[in-house]
Coordinates of C-alpha atoms and ligand atoms in Angstrom, one line a residue:
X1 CA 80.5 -3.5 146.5
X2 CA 83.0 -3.8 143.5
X3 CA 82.2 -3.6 140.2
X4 CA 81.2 -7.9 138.9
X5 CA 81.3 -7.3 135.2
X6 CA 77.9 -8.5 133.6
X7 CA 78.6 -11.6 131.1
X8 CA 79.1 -9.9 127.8
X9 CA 80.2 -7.1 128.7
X10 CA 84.2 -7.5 128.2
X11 CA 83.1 -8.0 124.6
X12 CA 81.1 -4.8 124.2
X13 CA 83.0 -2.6 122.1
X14 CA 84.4 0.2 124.4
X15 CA 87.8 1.2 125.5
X16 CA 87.5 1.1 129.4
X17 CA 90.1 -1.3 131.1
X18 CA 88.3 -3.5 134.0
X19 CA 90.7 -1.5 136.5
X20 CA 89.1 1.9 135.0
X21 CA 85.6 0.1 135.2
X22 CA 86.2 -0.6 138.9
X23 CA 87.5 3.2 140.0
X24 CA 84.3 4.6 137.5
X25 CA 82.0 2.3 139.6
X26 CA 82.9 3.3 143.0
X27 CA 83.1 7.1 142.2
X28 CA 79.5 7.2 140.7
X29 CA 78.1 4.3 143.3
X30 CA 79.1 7.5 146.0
X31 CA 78.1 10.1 144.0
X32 CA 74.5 8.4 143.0
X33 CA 72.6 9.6 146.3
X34 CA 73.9 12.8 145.7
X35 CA 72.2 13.4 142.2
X36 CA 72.0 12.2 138.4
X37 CA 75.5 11.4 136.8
X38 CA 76.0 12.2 132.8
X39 CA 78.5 10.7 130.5
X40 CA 79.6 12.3 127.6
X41 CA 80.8 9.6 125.1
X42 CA 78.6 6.9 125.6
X43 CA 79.7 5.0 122.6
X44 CA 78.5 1.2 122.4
X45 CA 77.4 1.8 126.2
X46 CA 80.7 0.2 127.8
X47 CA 81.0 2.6 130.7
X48 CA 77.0 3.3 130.7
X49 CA 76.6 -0.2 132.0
X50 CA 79.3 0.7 134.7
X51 CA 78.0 3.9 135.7
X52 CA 74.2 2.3 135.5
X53 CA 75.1 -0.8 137.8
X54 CA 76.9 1.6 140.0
X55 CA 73.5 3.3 140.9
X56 CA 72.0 0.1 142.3
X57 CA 68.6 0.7 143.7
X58 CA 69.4 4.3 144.5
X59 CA 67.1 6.9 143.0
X60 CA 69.8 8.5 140.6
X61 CA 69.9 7.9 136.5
X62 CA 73.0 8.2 134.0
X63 CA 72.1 10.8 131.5
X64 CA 74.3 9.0 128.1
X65 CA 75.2 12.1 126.1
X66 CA 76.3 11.3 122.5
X67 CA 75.7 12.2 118.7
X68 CA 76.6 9.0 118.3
X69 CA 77.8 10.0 114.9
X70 CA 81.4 8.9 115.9
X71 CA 84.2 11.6 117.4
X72 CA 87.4 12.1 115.1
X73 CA 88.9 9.2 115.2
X74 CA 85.9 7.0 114.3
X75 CA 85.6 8.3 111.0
X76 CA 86.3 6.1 108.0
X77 CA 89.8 6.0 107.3
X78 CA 91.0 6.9 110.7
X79 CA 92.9 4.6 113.3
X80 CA 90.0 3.5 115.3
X81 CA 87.0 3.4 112.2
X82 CA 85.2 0.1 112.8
X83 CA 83.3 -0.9 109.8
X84 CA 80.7 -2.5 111.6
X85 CA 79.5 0.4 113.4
X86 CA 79.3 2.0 110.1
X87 CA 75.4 2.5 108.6
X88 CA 76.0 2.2 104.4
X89 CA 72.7 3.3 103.8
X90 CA 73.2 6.9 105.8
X91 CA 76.3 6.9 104.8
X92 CA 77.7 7.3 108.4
X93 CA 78.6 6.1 111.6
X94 CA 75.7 4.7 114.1
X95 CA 76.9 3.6 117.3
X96 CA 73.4 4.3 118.7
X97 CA 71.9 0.7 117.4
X98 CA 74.9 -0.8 119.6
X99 CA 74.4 1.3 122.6
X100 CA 70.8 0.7 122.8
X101 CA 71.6 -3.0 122.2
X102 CA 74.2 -2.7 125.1
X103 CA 72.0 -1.0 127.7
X104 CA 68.6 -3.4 126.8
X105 CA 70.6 -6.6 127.0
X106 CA 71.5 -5.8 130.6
X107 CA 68.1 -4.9 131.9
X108 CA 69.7 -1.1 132.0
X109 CA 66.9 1.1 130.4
X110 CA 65.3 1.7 133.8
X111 CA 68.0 3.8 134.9
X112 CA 69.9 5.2 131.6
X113 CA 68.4 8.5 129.5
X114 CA 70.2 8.5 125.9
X115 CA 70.7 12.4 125.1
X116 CA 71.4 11.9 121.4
X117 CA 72.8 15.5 120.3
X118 CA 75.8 17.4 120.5
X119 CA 77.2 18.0 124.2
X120 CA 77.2 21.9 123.3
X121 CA 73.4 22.1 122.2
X122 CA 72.3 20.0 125.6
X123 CA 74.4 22.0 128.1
X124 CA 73.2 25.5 126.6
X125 CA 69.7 23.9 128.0
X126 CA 70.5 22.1 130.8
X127 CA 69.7 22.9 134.1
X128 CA 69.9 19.8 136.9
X129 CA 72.8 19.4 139.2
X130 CA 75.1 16.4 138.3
X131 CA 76.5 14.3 141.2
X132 CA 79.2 13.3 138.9
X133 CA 80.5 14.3 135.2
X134 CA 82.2 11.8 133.0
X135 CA 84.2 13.1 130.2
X136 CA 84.9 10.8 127.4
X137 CA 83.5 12.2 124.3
X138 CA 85.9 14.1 121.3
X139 CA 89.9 13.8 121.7
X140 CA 90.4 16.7 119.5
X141 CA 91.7 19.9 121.8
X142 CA 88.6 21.8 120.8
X143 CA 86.4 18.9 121.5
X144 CA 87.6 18.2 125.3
X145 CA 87.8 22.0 125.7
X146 CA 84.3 22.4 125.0
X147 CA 82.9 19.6 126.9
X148 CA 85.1 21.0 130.2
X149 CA 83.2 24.5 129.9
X150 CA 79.9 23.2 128.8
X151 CA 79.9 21.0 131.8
X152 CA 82.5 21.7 134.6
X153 CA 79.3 24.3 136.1
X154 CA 76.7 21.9 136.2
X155 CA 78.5 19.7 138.8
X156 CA 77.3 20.7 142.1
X157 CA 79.7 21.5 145.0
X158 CA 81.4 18.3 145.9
X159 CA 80.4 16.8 142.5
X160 CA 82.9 14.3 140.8
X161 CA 84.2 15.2 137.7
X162 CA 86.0 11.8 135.7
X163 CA 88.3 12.7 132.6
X164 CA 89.3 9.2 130.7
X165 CA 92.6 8.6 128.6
X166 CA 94.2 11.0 130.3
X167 CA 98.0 10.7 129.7
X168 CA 100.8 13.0 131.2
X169 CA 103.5 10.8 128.7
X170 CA 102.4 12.0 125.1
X171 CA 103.8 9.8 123.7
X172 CA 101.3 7.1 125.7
X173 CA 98.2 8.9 124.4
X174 CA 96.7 12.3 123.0
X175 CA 96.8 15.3 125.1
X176 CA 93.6 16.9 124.9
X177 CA 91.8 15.3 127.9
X178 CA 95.3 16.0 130.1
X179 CA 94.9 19.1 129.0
X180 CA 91.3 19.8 130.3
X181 CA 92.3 17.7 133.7
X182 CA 95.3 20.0 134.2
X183 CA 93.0 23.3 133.6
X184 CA 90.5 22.0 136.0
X185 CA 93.5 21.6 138.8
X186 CA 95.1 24.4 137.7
X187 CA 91.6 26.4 138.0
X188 CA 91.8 25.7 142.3
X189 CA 88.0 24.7 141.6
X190 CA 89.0 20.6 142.1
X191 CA 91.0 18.5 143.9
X192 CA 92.0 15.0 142.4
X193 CA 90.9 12.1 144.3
X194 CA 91.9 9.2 141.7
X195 CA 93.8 8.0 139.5
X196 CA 93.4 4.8 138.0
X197 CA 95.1 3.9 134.2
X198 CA 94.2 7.0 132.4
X199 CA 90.9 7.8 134.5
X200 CA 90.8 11.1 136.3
X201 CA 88.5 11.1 139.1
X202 CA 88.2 15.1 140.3
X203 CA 86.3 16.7 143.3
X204 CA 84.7 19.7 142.8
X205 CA 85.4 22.3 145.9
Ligands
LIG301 MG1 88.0 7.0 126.3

């Protein structure tokens, strides 16, 4: 099975190249009768819809982890603000209106939970083995840090672990998620698997 993008979806905002989309959607169609998978930057629902057709009719779910306030870079005045995500009367960024949009308009709301908080405040709660962790949320340092050691433990044993816009070349990308793919290596807990564009897929030993 390869990943037959849905009609729409190349124009839902998101920042996942068809090649990533491919690589994300083998990894979690594998991982999917191993467990639940949980994203952390769901955004507009780009890679949600990936990870969500991925699952198929096996009995697995994407947990979508996001504020949904916007990370850094999302902010007004910063390089990738979109005005049209912005809500005037709260006087903030809302990309939950466009994820839910996202997931309903492909029939995906059977098999996707939106988590709307902060990825700290769920993991301090969270219990459930994940078959596969996809890291795409904040690209400051602190922000990829903290969602590596909120969530690196609650991958099971053999449990994928997917790190996006990861860039060796700094001068390609930022270097926070390279940073947190290079401590997970350099931790002897993973193995690397895949690399696809800037997608990390990991394997947890
Ligand atoms: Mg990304």
């Amino acid at each position: 099975m390869h990943f037959t993008p849905p009609p729409g979806w190349e124009s839902t905002k998101g920042f996942l190249s068809d090649r990533e989309a491919e690589a994300l959607f083998q990894a979690a169609a594998a991982a999917a009768t191993e467990g639940p998978l949980l994203e952390i930057g769901s955004y507009c629902g780009k890679s949600t819809v990936c990870l969500a057709m991925a699952i198929g009719d096996r009995d697995s779910v994407v947990f979508a982890l996001d504020h949904h306030r916007g990370s850094e870079e999302h902010q007004p005045g910063q390089f990738y603000f979109d005005p049209e995500l912005y809500d005037e009367q709260q006087g903030a960024v809302d990309t939950f209106r466009a994820f839910r949009r996202t997931i309903e308009s492909f029939g995906l709301t059977e098999r996707v939970i939106p988590v709307v908080s902060t990825s700290e405040r769920v993991a301090a709660h969270w219990t459930t083995p994940l078959a596969l962790v996809f890291i795409d949320g904040g690209h400051s340092l602190d922000a990829a840090l903290q969602d590596y050691r909120c969530w690196s433990g609650h991958l099971r044993r053999g449990g994928t672990l997917a790190i996006h816009d990861v860039y060796p070349d700094a001068s390609r990308g930022g270097q926070a998620p390279y940073a947190i793919y290079r401590l997970a290596l350099d931790s002897g807990l993973f193995e690397e698997i895949g690399r696809t564009d800037s997608l990390a897929l990991l394997r947890k030993l």
